[in-house]
Coordinates of C-alpha atoms in Angstrom, one line a residue:
X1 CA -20.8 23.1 16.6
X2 CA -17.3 23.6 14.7
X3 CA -17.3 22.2 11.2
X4 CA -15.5 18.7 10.9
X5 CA -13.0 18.0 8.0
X6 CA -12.5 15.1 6.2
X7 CA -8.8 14.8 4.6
X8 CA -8.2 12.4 1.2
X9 CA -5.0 11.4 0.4
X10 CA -4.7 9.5 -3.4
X11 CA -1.0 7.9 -3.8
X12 CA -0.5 7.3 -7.3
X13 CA 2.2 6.4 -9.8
X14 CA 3.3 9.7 -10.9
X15 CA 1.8 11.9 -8.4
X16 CA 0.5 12.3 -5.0
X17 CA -2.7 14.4 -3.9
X18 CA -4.2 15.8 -1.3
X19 CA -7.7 17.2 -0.4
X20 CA -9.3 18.6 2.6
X21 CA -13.2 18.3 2.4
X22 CA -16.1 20.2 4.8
X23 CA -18.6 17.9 5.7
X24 CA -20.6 19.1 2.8
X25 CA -18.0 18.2 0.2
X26 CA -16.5 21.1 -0.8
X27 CA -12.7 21.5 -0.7
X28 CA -11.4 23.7 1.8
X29 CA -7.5 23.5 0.2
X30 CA -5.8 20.8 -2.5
X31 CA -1.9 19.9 -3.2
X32 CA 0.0 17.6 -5.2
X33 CA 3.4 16.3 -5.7
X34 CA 5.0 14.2 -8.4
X35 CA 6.1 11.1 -6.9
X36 CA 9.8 10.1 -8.6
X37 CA 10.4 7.0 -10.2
X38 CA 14.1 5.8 -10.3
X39 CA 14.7 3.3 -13.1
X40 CA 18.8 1.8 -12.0
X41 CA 19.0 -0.1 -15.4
X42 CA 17.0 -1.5 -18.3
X43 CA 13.9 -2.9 -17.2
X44 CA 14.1 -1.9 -13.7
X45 CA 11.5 1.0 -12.0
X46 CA 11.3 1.5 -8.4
X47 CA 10.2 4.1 -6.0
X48 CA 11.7 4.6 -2.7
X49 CA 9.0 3.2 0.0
X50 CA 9.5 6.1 2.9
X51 CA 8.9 9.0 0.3
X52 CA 5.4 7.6 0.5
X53 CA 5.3 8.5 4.1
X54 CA 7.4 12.1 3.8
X55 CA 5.6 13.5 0.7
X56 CA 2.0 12.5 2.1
X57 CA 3.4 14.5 5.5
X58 CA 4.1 17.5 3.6
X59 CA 0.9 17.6 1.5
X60 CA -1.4 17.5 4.6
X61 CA 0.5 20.1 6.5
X62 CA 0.6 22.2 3.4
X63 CA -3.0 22.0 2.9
X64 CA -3.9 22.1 6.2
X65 CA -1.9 25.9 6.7
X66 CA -3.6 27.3 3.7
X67 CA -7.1 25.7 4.2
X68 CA -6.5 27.6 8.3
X69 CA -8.3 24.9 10.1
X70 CA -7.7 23.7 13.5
X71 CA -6.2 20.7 13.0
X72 CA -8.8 19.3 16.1
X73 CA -11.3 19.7 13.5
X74 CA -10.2 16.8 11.4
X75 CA -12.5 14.1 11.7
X76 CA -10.7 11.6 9.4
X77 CA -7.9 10.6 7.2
X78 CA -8.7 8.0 3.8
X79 CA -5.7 6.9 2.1
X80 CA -5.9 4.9 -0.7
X81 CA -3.0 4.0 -3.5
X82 CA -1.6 2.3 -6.6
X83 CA -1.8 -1.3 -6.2
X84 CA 0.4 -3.0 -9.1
X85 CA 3.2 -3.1 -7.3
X86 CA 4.4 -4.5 -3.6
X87 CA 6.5 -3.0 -0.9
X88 CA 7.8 -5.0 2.9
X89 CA 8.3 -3.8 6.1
X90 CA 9.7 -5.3 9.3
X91 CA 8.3 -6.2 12.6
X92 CA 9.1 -2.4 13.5
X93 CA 7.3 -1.4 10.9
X94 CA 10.1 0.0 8.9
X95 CA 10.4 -0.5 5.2
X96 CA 12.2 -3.3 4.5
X97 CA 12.2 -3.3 0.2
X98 CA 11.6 -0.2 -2.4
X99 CA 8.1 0.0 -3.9
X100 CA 8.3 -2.4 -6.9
X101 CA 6.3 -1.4 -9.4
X102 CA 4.4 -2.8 -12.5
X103 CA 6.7 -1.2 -14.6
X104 CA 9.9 -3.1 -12.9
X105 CA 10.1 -6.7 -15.0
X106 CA 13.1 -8.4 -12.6
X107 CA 10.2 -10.5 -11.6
X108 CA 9.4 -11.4 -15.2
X109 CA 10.7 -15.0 -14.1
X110 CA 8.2 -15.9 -11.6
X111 CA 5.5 -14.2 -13.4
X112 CA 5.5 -16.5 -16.2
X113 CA 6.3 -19.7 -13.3
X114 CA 3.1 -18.3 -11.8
X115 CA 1.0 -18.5 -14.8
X116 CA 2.1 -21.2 -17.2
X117 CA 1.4 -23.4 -14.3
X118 CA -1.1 -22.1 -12.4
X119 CA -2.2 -19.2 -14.3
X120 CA -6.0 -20.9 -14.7
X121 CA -6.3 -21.4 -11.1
X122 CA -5.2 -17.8 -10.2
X123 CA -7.7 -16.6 -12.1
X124 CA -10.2 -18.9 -11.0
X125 CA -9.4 -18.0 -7.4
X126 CA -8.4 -14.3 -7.8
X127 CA -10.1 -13.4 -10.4
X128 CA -7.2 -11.6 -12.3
X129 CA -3.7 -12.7 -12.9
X130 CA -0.8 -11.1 -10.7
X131 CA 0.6 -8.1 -10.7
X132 CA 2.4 -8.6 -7.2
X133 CA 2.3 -12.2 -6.2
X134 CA 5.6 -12.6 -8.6
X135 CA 7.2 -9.9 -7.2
X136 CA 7.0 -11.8 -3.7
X137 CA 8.5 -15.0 -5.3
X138 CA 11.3 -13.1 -6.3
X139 CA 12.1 -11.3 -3.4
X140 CA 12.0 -14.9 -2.0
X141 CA 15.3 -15.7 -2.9
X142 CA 17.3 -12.1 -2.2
X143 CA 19.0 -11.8 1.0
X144 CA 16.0 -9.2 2.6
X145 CA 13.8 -11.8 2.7
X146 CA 14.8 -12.4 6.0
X147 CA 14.3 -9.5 7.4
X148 CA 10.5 -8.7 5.4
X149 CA 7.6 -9.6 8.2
X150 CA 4.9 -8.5 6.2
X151 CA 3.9 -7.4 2.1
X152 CA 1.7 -4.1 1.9
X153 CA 0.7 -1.3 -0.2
X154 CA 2.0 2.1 -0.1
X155 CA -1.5 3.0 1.1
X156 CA -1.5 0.7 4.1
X157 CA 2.2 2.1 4.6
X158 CA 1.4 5.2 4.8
X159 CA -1.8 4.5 7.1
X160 CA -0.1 2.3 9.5
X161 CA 2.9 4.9 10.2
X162 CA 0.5 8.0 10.6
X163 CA -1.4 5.8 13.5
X164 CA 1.9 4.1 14.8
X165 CA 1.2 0.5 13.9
X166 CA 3.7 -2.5 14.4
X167 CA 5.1 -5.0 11.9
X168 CA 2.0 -7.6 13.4
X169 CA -0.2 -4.9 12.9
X170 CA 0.2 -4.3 8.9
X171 CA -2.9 -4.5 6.9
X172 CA -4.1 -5.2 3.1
X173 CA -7.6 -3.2 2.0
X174 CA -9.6 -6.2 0.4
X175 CA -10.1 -4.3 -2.9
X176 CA -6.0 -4.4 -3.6
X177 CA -6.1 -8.3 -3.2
X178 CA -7.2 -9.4 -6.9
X179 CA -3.6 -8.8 -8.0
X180 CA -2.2 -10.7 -5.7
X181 CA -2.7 -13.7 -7.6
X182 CA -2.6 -15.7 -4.0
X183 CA -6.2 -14.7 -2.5
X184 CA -9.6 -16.4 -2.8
X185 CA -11.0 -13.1 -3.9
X186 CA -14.7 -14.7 -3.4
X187 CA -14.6 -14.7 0.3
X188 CA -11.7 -12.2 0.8
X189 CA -8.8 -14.4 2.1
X190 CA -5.8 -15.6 1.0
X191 CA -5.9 -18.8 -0.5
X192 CA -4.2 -21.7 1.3
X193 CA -4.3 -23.5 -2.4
X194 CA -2.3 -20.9 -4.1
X195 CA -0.1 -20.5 -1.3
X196 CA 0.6 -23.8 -0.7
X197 CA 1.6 -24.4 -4.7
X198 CA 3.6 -21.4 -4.6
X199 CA 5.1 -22.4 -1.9
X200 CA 4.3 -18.5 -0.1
X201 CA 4.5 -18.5 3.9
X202 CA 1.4 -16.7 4.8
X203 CA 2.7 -15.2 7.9
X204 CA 4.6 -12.6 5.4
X205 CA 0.9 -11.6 3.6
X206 CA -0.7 -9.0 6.0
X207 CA -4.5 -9.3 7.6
X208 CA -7.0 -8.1 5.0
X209 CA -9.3 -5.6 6.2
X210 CA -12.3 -3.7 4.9
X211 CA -11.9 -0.2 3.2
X212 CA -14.5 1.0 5.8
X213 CA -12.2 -0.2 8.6
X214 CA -10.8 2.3 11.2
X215 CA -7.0 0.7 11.2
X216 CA -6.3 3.4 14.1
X217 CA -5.6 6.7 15.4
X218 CA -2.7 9.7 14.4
X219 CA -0.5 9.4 16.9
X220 CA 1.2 12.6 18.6
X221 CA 4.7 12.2 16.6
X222 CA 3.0 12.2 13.4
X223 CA 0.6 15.2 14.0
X224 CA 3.8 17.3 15.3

C-alpha cells in the first residue's frame, strides 16, 4: 500500500508555512513565505485577503515538487491561521474586505463602545474581550457592508476556496470564536444577547464548525 501524506498549512502574521508529513510524522519537504503587511497611514495595517489564497497555492506546489510525491497520495489538508483580525467575502465567495488585523486601530471606536458598555458581559459570554467583533461594527457603517455575506478567518478562506465553497457555505473553527466578543463560547454559538445589544445581523457571522470537521474536498481547479 502507497504511503499517504498529510499536508499542514500554518497562516500567520508575518509568515506562511508549509509542511508535508508521512503517516509516521516525519516531514517529507517544508516552505515558507513572509506574508506582507501594508500599513496606508498612521495606525492602519492590513493584509490583502486573496494573497492568503495565492501564497498557500504556491507553498504546497512547491513542497509537493521537491518532496516528489504523487499528489493522489495526499490524504489531507489542515489549515489553521491568525485569528486577531477579520476578513468578508460575498455570496460567491470572493473577498469582499482586506484582512484587518490587530495591529490596524480604525476600529479603536467601537472597541471601546464594545467594552465600556458591555465589556463585562463579553467576557462573561466569550470569555475574552474582542479582537474582531469591533472590527465588524466598523465595517458596519462603510459602503461594502453591503456587499459582505459572511465574516471569516483567513484560515477558513483559504479552506473554503481550495474545496470550492459558496458564500452560504463559509465556516468559523470554534477555537477562533473567543475573540469575537459576540459568541457564547460555553456552548459554541454565537450569542443572540451580544448580538442583539450590538445590534450585529447574524446572517453575516458564518456557521461554527469543529476543527476535526471535514469542510470538503479540493476541487479539480485548485489541484491544477
Amino acid at each position: 500500500m502507497a504511503v499517504k501524506y498529510l499536508i499542514g498549512i500554518d497562516l500567520g502574521t508575518t509568515l506562511a508555512k508549509c509542511v508535508i508529513y508521512d503517516e509516521s510524522g516525519n516531514a517529507a519537504a517544508q516552505s515558507q513565505r513572509e506574508m506582507e503587511i501594508t500599513y496606508p497611514e498612521a495606525g492602519q495595517a492590513e493584509q490583502d485577503a486573496l494573497s492568503f489564497y495565492t501564497i498557500t497555492c504556491e507553498l504546497i506546489k512547491k513542497c509537493v515538487s521537491e518532496a516528489g510525491i504523487d499528489v493522489r497520495n495526499i490524504a489531507a489538508i489542515g489549515i489553521d491561521s491568525q485569528m486577531g483580525g477579520i476578513m468578508s467575502v460575498n455570496r460567491n465567495f470572493d473577498p469582499v474586505t482586506y484582512y484587518d488585523t490587530p495591529l490596524d486601530s480604525r476600529s479603536a471606536e467601537e472597541n471601546r463602545y464594545m467594552h465600556d458598555n458591555f465589556g463585562d458581559l463579553i467576557i462573561e459570554k466569550s470569555g475574552s474581550l474582542s479582537t474582531y467583533g469591533n472590527k465588524i461594527l466598523y465595517w458596519k457603517k462603510r459602503t461594502e457592508w453591503r456587499d459582505i455575506h459572511k465574516f471569516i478567518q483567513p484560515s477558513a478562506f483559504v479552506a473554503g476556496k481550495l474545496a470550492g465553497l459558496s458564500g452560504d457555505e463559509a465556516y468559523i473553527d470554534e477555537s477562533f470564536i473567543c475573540f469575537s466578543g459576540l459568541c457564547d463560547l460555553e456552548n459554541s454559538v454565537w450569542s443572540d444577547e451580544l448580538c442583539s445589544k450590538l445590534e450585529v445581523d447574524l446572517k453575516k457571522l458564518p456557521k461554527i464548525v469543529k476543527s476535526t470537521e471535514i469542510i470538503g474536498e479540493l476541487t479539480s481547479s485548485a489541484s491544477a
